[in-house]
Short mmCIF file of C-alpha atoms and ligand atoms in Angstrom, two decimals:
data_model
loop_
_atom_site.label_atom_id
_atom_site.label_comp_id
_atom_site.label_asym_id
_atom_site.label_seq_id
_atom_site.Cartn_x
_atom_site.Cartn_y
_atom_site.Cartn_z
CA UNK Z 1 0.00 0.00 0.00
CA UNK Z 2 2.95 2.29 0.61
CA UNK Z 3 3.70 2.12 -3.11
CA UNK Z 4 0.08 2.30 -4.33
CA UNK Z 5 -0.37 4.09 -7.63
CA UNK Z 6 3.36 4.62 -8.25
CA UNK Z 7 4.26 4.24 -11.90
CA UNK Z 8 6.51 1.49 -13.30
CA UNK Z 9 10.19 2.16 -12.68
CA UNK Z 10 11.74 4.17 -15.47
CA UNK Z 11 15.42 5.07 -15.46
CA UNK Z 12 16.16 8.65 -14.33
CA UNK Z 13 12.55 9.51 -13.33
CA UNK Z 14 11.25 10.07 -9.77
CA UNK Z 15 9.30 7.37 -7.91
CA UNK Z 16 6.31 9.67 -7.73
CA UNK Z 17 6.30 12.28 -10.51
CA UNK Z 18 5.55 15.83 -9.37
CA UNK Z 19 2.19 17.55 -9.89
CA UNK Z 20 1.33 18.34 -13.50
CA UNK Z 21 0.00 21.88 -13.83
CA UNK Z 22 -1.72 22.14 -17.18
CA UNK Z 23 -4.95 23.65 -18.45
CA UNK Z 24 -4.40 21.98 -21.83
CA UNK Z 25 -1.97 19.53 -23.43
CA UNK Z 26 -0.33 19.39 -26.87
CA UNK Z 27 -3.14 18.06 -29.02
CA UNK Z 28 -2.88 18.10 -32.80
CA UNK Z 29 -5.41 16.46 -35.11
CA UNK Z 30 -8.08 14.20 -33.62
CA UNK Z 31 -9.42 15.35 -30.24
CA UNK Z 32 -8.80 12.08 -28.43
CA UNK Z 33 -6.25 10.60 -26.08
CA UNK Z 34 -5.76 10.38 -22.35
CA UNK Z 35 -4.97 14.05 -21.79
CA UNK Z 36 -6.71 16.79 -23.74
CA UNK Z 37 -8.07 19.48 -21.44
CA UNK Z 38 -7.48 20.10 -17.71
CA UNK Z 39 -11.12 19.73 -16.65
CA UNK Z 40 -11.36 16.27 -18.27
CA UNK Z 41 -8.17 14.60 -17.11
CA UNK Z 42 -4.80 15.15 -15.50
CA UNK Z 43 -1.85 12.73 -15.04
CA UNK Z 44 -1.56 13.60 -11.32
CA UNK Z 45 -5.23 12.64 -10.79
CA UNK Z 46 -4.65 9.43 -12.74
CA UNK Z 47 -1.90 8.25 -10.37
CA UNK Z 48 -3.91 9.21 -7.25
CA UNK Z 49 -7.03 7.49 -8.62
CA UNK Z 50 -5.03 4.32 -9.32
CA UNK Z 51 -3.63 4.42 -5.79
CA UNK Z 52 -7.03 4.85 -4.13
CA UNK Z 53 -8.46 2.17 -6.44
CA UNK Z 54 -5.88 -0.27 -5.04
CA UNK Z 55 -6.79 0.69 -1.46
CA UNK Z 56 -10.49 0.15 -2.25
CA UNK Z 57 -9.63 -3.43 -3.23
CA UNK Z 58 -9.73 -2.81 -6.98
CA UNK Z 59 -12.04 -0.12 -8.34
CA UNK Z 60 -12.37 2.75 -10.78
CA UNK Z 61 -11.96 5.99 -8.88
CA UNK Z 62 -13.07 9.52 -9.72
CA UNK Z 63 -11.42 12.16 -7.54
CA UNK Z 64 -13.20 15.39 -6.69
CA UNK Z 65 -12.37 18.84 -5.34
CA UNK Z 66 -13.92 18.02 -1.94
CA UNK Z 67 -15.89 15.37 -0.10
CA UNK Z 68 -19.15 17.19 -0.83
CA UNK Z 69 -18.28 17.37 -4.53
CA UNK Z 70 -17.98 13.56 -4.42
CA UNK Z 71 -21.19 13.08 -2.39
CA UNK Z 72 -23.14 15.38 -4.72
CA UNK Z 73 -21.41 13.73 -7.69
CA UNK Z 74 -23.14 10.44 -6.85
CA UNK Z 75 -26.47 11.75 -5.58
CA UNK Z 76 -27.07 14.25 -8.35
CA UNK Z 77 -25.69 12.16 -11.23
CA UNK Z 78 -27.68 9.01 -10.37
CA UNK Z 79 -31.04 10.40 -9.31
CA UNK Z 80 -33.72 11.61 -11.66
CA UNK Z 81 -37.21 13.04 -11.39
CA UNK Z 82 -39.55 10.65 -9.58
CA UNK Z 83 -36.71 8.54 -8.11
CA UNK Z 84 -36.76 7.63 -4.43
CA UNK Z 85 -33.59 8.24 -2.41
CA UNK Z 86 -33.03 6.89 1.11
CA UNK Z 87 -30.74 9.03 3.27
CA UNK Z 88 -29.66 8.47 6.89
CA UNK Z 89 -31.22 11.10 9.17
CA UNK Z 90 -28.03 11.17 11.28
CA UNK Z 91 -25.39 11.45 8.56
CA UNK Z 92 -23.02 14.33 7.78
CA UNK Z 93 -25.27 17.37 7.85
CA UNK Z 94 -24.24 18.84 4.49
CA UNK Z 95 -25.20 15.53 2.84
CA UNK Z 96 -28.63 15.90 4.46
CA UNK Z 97 -28.77 19.47 3.15
CA UNK Z 98 -28.96 17.97 -0.36
CA UNK Z 99 -32.48 16.77 0.48
CA UNK Z 100 -33.96 20.08 -0.58
CA UNK Z 101 -32.00 20.12 -3.85
CA UNK Z 102 -33.03 16.52 -4.65
CA UNK Z 103 -36.68 17.35 -3.94
CA UNK Z 104 -36.50 20.46 -6.09
CA UNK Z 105 -35.44 18.16 -8.95
CA UNK Z 106 -38.52 15.99 -8.38
CA UNK Z 107 -36.94 13.18 -6.37
CA UNK Z 108 -38.55 11.75 -3.24
CA UNK Z 109 -36.31 11.61 -0.15
CA UNK Z 110 -36.94 9.17 2.71
CA UNK Z 111 -34.89 9.39 5.91
CA UNK Z 112 -34.20 6.87 8.65
CA UNK Z 113 -31.57 6.35 11.32
CA UNK Z 114 -28.33 4.41 10.85
CA UNK Z 115 -28.61 2.36 14.06
CA UNK Z 116 -30.44 -0.97 13.91
CA UNK Z 117 -30.23 -1.04 10.08
CA UNK Z 118 -33.45 1.01 10.15
CA UNK Z 119 -32.95 2.20 6.57
CA UNK Z 120 -33.88 -1.31 5.40
CA UNK Z 121 -37.51 -0.51 6.14
CA UNK Z 122 -37.41 2.33 3.57
CA UNK Z 123 -35.84 0.67 0.51
CA UNK Z 124 -38.98 -0.49 -1.32
CA UNK Z 125 -39.12 1.19 -4.74
CA UNK Z 126 -35.91 3.18 -4.11
CA UNK Z 127 -33.34 4.04 -6.76
CA UNK Z 128 -30.46 4.83 -4.37
CA UNK Z 129 -29.78 4.05 -0.72
CA UNK Z 130 -27.18 6.22 1.00
CA UNK Z 131 -25.39 4.78 4.02
CA UNK Z 132 -22.87 6.40 6.37
CA UNK Z 133 -21.23 4.03 8.83
CA UNK Z 134 -19.90 4.85 11.36
CA UNK Z 135 -22.16 7.90 11.19
CA UNK Z 136 -20.80 11.34 11.86
CA UNK Z 137 -20.94 12.65 14.59
CA UNK Z 138 -22.83 10.12 16.76
CA UNK Z 139 -20.89 7.00 15.62
CA UNK Z 140 -23.78 4.64 15.03
CA UNK Z 141 -23.10 1.68 12.77
CA UNK Z 142 -25.25 -0.33 10.37
CA UNK Z 143 -24.63 -3.74 8.86
CA UNK Z 144 -23.59 -2.84 5.31
CA UNK Z 145 -24.06 -6.39 3.94
CA UNK Z 146 -27.63 -6.52 5.28
CA UNK Z 147 -28.56 -3.09 3.93
CA UNK Z 148 -27.02 -3.95 0.55
CA UNK Z 149 -28.91 -7.23 0.37
CA UNK Z 150 -32.25 -5.55 1.06
CA UNK Z 151 -31.53 -2.61 -1.26
CA UNK Z 152 -30.39 -4.81 -4.14
CA UNK Z 153 -33.44 -7.05 -3.72
CA UNK Z 154 -35.53 -3.89 -4.13
CA UNK Z 155 -33.54 -2.87 -7.22
CA UNK Z 156 -31.72 0.04 -5.56
CA UNK Z 157 -28.07 1.03 -5.75
CA UNK Z 158 -26.13 1.50 -2.51
CA UNK Z 159 -23.56 4.19 -1.80
CA UNK Z 160 -21.53 4.17 1.43
CA UNK Z 161 -19.91 7.32 2.81
CA UNK Z 162 -16.68 5.73 4.09
CA UNK Z 163 -14.99 8.95 5.23
CA UNK Z 164 -14.53 7.97 8.86
CA UNK Z 165 -13.12 4.48 8.26
CA UNK Z 166 -11.07 4.97 5.06
CA UNK Z 167 -10.54 1.89 2.85
CA UNK Z 168 -7.95 0.57 5.33
CA UNK Z 169 -10.67 0.47 7.99
CA UNK Z 170 -13.59 -0.75 5.89
CA UNK Z 171 -14.07 -1.67 2.25
CA UNK Z 172 -17.69 -0.97 1.24
CA UNK Z 173 -17.28 -2.42 -2.27
CA UNK Z 174 -16.23 -5.78 -0.79
CA UNK Z 175 -19.34 -5.61 1.43
CA UNK Z 176 -21.41 -5.35 -1.76
CA UNK Z 177 -21.96 -1.58 -2.11
CA UNK Z 178 -22.07 -0.06 -5.59
CA UNK Z 179 -20.26 3.13 -4.59
CA UNK Z 180 -17.68 3.89 -1.91
CA UNK Z 181 -17.58 7.65 -1.38
CA UNK Z 182 -15.35 9.70 0.90
CA UNK Z 183 -14.15 13.06 2.00
CA UNK Z 184 -10.40 12.62 1.64
CA UNK Z 185 -10.02 15.91 3.49
CA UNK Z 186 -10.20 13.80 6.65
CA UNK Z 187 -8.29 10.62 7.56
CA UNK Z 188 -7.25 9.52 4.08
CA UNK Z 189 -4.92 12.48 3.56
CA UNK Z 190 -4.69 13.19 7.29
CA UNK Z 191 -2.80 16.46 7.61
CA UNK Z 192 -5.65 18.95 7.79
CA UNK Z 193 -4.19 21.00 4.97
CA UNK Z 194 -6.31 20.25 1.90
CA UNK Z 195 -9.82 19.43 0.66
CA UNK Z 196 -10.44 16.46 -1.61
CA UNK Z 197 -12.94 13.65 -2.18
CA UNK Z 198 -13.42 10.53 -4.24
CA UNK Z 199 -15.97 8.09 -5.60
CA UNK Z 200 -14.99 4.43 -6.16
CA UNK Z 201 -17.03 1.83 -8.02
CA UNK Z 202 -16.42 -1.47 -9.82
CA UNK Z 203 -19.10 -0.78 -12.43
CA UNK Z 204 -17.54 0.98 -15.46
CA UNK Z 205 -20.90 2.46 -16.49
CA UNK Z 206 -21.51 3.98 -13.06
CA UNK Z 207 -17.92 5.29 -13.07
CA UNK Z 208 -18.48 6.86 -16.47
CA UNK Z 209 -21.65 8.62 -15.25
CA UNK Z 210 -19.83 10.07 -12.24
CA UNK Z 211 -16.81 11.08 -14.35
CA UNK Z 212 -19.07 12.86 -16.83
CA UNK Z 213 -20.78 14.64 -13.92
CA UNK Z 214 -17.38 15.90 -12.70
CA UNK Z 215 -16.57 17.21 -16.16
CA UNK Z 216 -19.92 18.95 -16.62
CA UNK Z 217 -20.02 20.66 -13.22
CA UNK Z 218 -16.26 21.18 -13.10
CA UNK Z 219 -15.78 19.92 -9.53
CA UNK Z 220 -12.18 18.98 -10.29
CA UNK Z 221 -9.31 18.63 -7.81
CA UNK Z 222 -6.26 20.84 -8.14
CA UNK Z 223 -3.08 19.00 -9.19
CA UNK Z 224 -1.24 20.18 -6.07
CA UNK Z 225 -3.93 18.74 -3.76
CA UNK Z 226 -3.98 15.49 -5.73
CA UNK Z 227 -0.20 15.17 -5.47
CA UNK Z 228 -0.13 15.98 -1.72
CA UNK Z 229 -2.87 13.39 -1.20
CA UNK Z 230 -0.90 10.74 -3.06
CA UNK Z 231 2.23 11.54 -1.10
CA UNK Z 232 0.24 11.24 2.15
CA UNK Z 233 -1.07 7.77 1.25
CA UNK Z 234 2.37 6.29 1.90
CA UNK Z 235 1.89 6.95 5.63
CA UNK Z 236 -1.83 6.11 5.81
CA UNK Z 237 -1.43 2.80 7.58
CA UNK Z 238 1.09 4.19 10.12
CA UNK Z 239 -1.14 7.16 10.84
CA UNK Z 240 -4.24 5.02 11.26
CA UNK Z 241 -2.48 2.55 13.57
CA UNK Z 242 -1.47 5.32 15.96
CA UNK Z 243 -4.72 7.28 15.62
CA UNK Z 244 -6.92 4.25 16.32
CA UNK Z 245 -4.69 3.17 19.22
CA UNK Z 246 -4.96 6.70 20.63
CA UNK Z 247 -8.75 6.78 20.13
CA UNK Z 248 -9.13 3.46 21.95
CA UNK Z 249 -6.86 4.61 24.80
CA UNK Z 250 -8.91 7.82 25.15
CA UNK Z 251 -12.20 5.88 25.10
CA UNK Z 252 -10.88 3.49 27.76
CA UNK Z 253 -9.73 6.40 29.93
CA UNK Z 254 -13.13 8.11 29.64
CA UNK Z 255 -15.20 4.98 30.20
CA UNK Z 256 -16.80 5.25 33.63
CA UNK Z 257 -15.39 8.77 34.19
CA UNK Z 258 -17.73 10.65 36.52
CA UNK Z 259 -18.00 13.71 34.24
CA UNK Z 260 -18.59 11.80 31.00
CA UNK Z 261 -21.82 10.35 29.68
CA UNK Z 262 -22.88 8.91 26.33
CA UNK Z 263 -19.34 7.78 25.46
CA UNK Z 264 -19.16 6.27 21.96
CA UNK Z 265 -16.31 4.51 20.18
CA UNK Z 266 -17.10 1.52 17.96
CA UNK Z 267 -13.76 -0.06 18.93
CA UNK Z 268 -14.79 -0.35 22.61
CA UNK Z 269 -15.95 -3.93 23.19
CA UNK Z 270 -19.00 -2.76 25.16
CA UNK Z 271 -20.06 -0.06 22.67
CA UNK Z 272 -23.51 -0.74 21.20
CA UNK Z 273 -21.96 -0.61 17.69
CA UNK Z 274 -19.06 -2.93 18.40
CA UNK Z 275 -20.49 -6.28 17.36
CA UNK Z 276 -21.56 -5.15 13.89
CA UNK Z 277 -18.50 -2.89 13.50
CA UNK Z 278 -16.13 -5.77 14.32
CA UNK Z 279 -17.73 -7.88 11.59
CA UNK Z 280 -17.15 -5.35 8.81
CA UNK Z 281 -14.32 -3.07 9.95
CA UNK Z 282 -10.60 -3.75 10.30
CA UNK Z 283 -9.93 -0.47 12.13
CA UNK Z 284 -12.47 1.58 14.05
CA UNK Z 285 -11.36 5.10 13.19
CA UNK Z 286 -9.98 8.03 15.14
CA UNK Z 287 -13.19 9.68 16.37
CA UNK Z 288 -14.50 9.39 19.93
CA UNK Z 289 -17.63 11.19 21.06
CA UNK Z 290 -19.01 11.89 24.51
CA UNK Z 291 -21.16 14.34 26.43
CA UNK Z 292 -20.18 16.65 29.28
CA UNK Z 293 -22.70 18.20 31.67
CA UNK Z 294 -23.61 21.26 29.62
CA UNK Z 295 -22.33 23.77 27.08
CA UNK Z 296 -20.22 25.65 29.65
CA UNK Z 297 -18.50 22.46 30.88
CA UNK Z 298 -17.72 21.40 27.32
CA UNK Z 299 -16.29 24.84 26.50
CA UNK Z 300 -14.18 24.80 29.69
CA UNK Z 301 -12.89 21.34 28.80
CA UNK Z 302 -12.00 22.35 25.23
CA UNK Z 303 -10.31 25.52 26.45
CA UNK Z 304 -8.16 23.55 28.92
CA UNK Z 305 -6.71 21.13 26.36
CA UNK Z 306 -3.08 21.70 25.37
CA UNK Z 307 -2.41 18.95 22.84
CA UNK Z 308 -5.83 19.01 21.22
CA UNK Z 309 -6.59 21.82 18.81
CA UNK Z 310 -10.06 23.37 18.95
CA UNK Z 311 -11.25 22.85 15.41
CA UNK Z 312 -13.92 21.15 13.37
CA UNK Z 313 -13.26 18.24 11.00
CA UNK Z 314 -11.32 15.09 12.00
CA UNK Z 315 -8.68 12.64 10.83
CA UNK Z 316 -5.62 14.87 11.07
CA UNK Z 317 -2.28 13.83 12.58
CA UNK Z 318 -3.00 16.66 15.05
CA UNK Z 319 -5.72 15.85 17.58
CA UNK Z 320 -8.73 18.13 17.46
CA UNK Z 321 -12.05 18.52 19.22
CA UNK Z 322 -15.16 20.63 19.16
CA UNK Z 323 -18.56 21.08 20.72
CA UNK Z 324 -20.59 19.79 17.85
CA UNK Z 325 -23.79 21.57 18.89
CA UNK Z 326 -22.26 24.96 18.05
CA UNK Z 327 -23.13 24.39 14.38
CA UNK Z 328 -26.78 23.42 14.93
CA UNK Z 329 -28.26 20.79 12.64
CA UNK Z 330 -27.12 17.66 14.52
CA UNK Z 331 -29.32 15.96 17.12
CA UNK Z 332 -26.76 16.25 19.91
CA UNK Z 333 -26.77 17.62 23.47
CA UNK Z 334 -25.20 21.07 24.18
CA UNK Z 335 -22.28 19.36 25.99
CA UNK Z 336 -21.61 16.85 23.17
CA UNK Z 337 -17.92 16.74 22.20
CA UNK Z 338 -16.48 15.11 19.07
CA UNK Z 339 -12.80 14.38 19.53
CA UNK Z 340 -10.46 13.25 16.77
CA UNK Z 341 -7.31 11.45 17.90
CA UNK Z 342 -4.08 12.42 16.17
CA UNK Z 343 -0.69 10.72 16.28
CA UNK Z 344 0.62 12.35 19.46
CA UNK Z 345 2.22 10.13 22.11
CA UNK Z 346 -0.60 8.07 23.63
CA UNK Z 347 0.26 8.72 27.28
CA UNK Z 348 0.70 12.45 26.73
CA UNK Z 349 -2.62 12.70 24.94
CA UNK Z 350 -4.64 10.75 27.52
CA UNK Z 351 -2.98 12.72 30.34
CA UNK Z 352 -3.86 16.02 28.64
CA UNK Z 353 -7.50 15.01 28.27
CA UNK Z 354 -7.83 13.79 31.87
CA UNK Z 355 -6.12 16.97 33.14
CA UNK Z 356 -8.54 19.12 31.12
CA UNK Z 357 -11.48 17.19 32.59
CA UNK Z 358 -10.14 17.84 36.08
CA UNK Z 359 -10.08 21.57 35.35
CA UNK Z 360 -13.64 21.31 34.08
CA UNK Z 361 -15.05 19.70 37.24
C1 PLP P 1 -16.38 16.13 6.00
C2 PLP P 1 -17.33 15.11 5.51
C3 PLP P 1 -17.93 15.23 4.25
C4 PLP P 1 -17.67 16.42 3.35
O1 PLP P 1 -16.36 16.52 2.97
P1 PLP P 1 -15.62 17.91 2.54
O2 PLP P 1 -14.29 17.44 2.12
O3 PLP P 1 -15.63 18.77 3.77
O4 PLP P 1 -16.43 18.50 1.44
C5 PLP P 1 -18.78 14.22 3.83
N1 PLP P 1 -19.05 13.16 4.62
C6 PLP P 1 -18.52 13.02 5.85
C7 PLP P 1 -18.85 11.83 6.66
C8 PLP P 1 -17.64 14.00 6.33
O5 PLP P 1 -17.13 13.86 7.55
#
């Protein structure tokens, strides 16, 4: 995986060629070939897409300018007037914000929770079922194989938002999904310094539809971002090992803590998601969520942290945390904290969090 997407060795060339900055390429005569115009194709995207395709277990990949460009690239390219779309009611809130757009195009949107595979009850007559597991921010999990089975029996396609897990944590296409979609802004690239997304599928026709969507709306990644992302993939496994170990250590330290309620981490053996998560995930991700007494306690806690940056998003090598309720739009308590574990020393990180809780009491 460290070498994913690297080109064949060629004497006197670098292992990973630098980013190609080009709006157009030399193109005489027939307008065909791999590289014609910068909105259609770019050699730096090609290498990144091959690399992510390997991580996804073999797939065609279309990279996008952001996670939302990828999410919208599936939802808006696959759904037509009269189609029924099933969305999770607890998924990433900007994905849910597409409900209004889909309805304005004449689609029918049904929503159900992730936990308990409740979306299965909504698949009859659907065209597309959208799944996000673990869900962001409340970390519920659904059984992807079961949802896929029910959706396929009803003639629906299934897309999984795999942002939190990354393909090294969970491979939706191997669980039967038609699309694996992610914000690569988060754990996949992991440095908190760029926005990017991708769509992976094993169906060439579906891939073609999504690629044509990217070209027509122009939601293309910049070559610099694509190159940085590819460079970052070499350390993905190392980052995830430390981040998941840190997340588990934090969850274990918070379990039973007098100030903490509603602790969630799918990697904790007694978490309500663990049994299903353990069946379909190889790594449980870097996000831990929990609730402190109220908004003021959560703010005091966040303000007392030294190693954890106060910021939204997750998946960076630098730990971060926020009071999720400050954005509105998620069904969470005022004291709900989403914490993303970075790659800091485990003992230092746990000590910092426990010290901040002490200051909060
Ligand atoms: C962040 C996120 C997105 C959107 O990604 P951007 O790169 O911010 O556009 C989509 N889904 C999930 C689960 C996310 O966490």
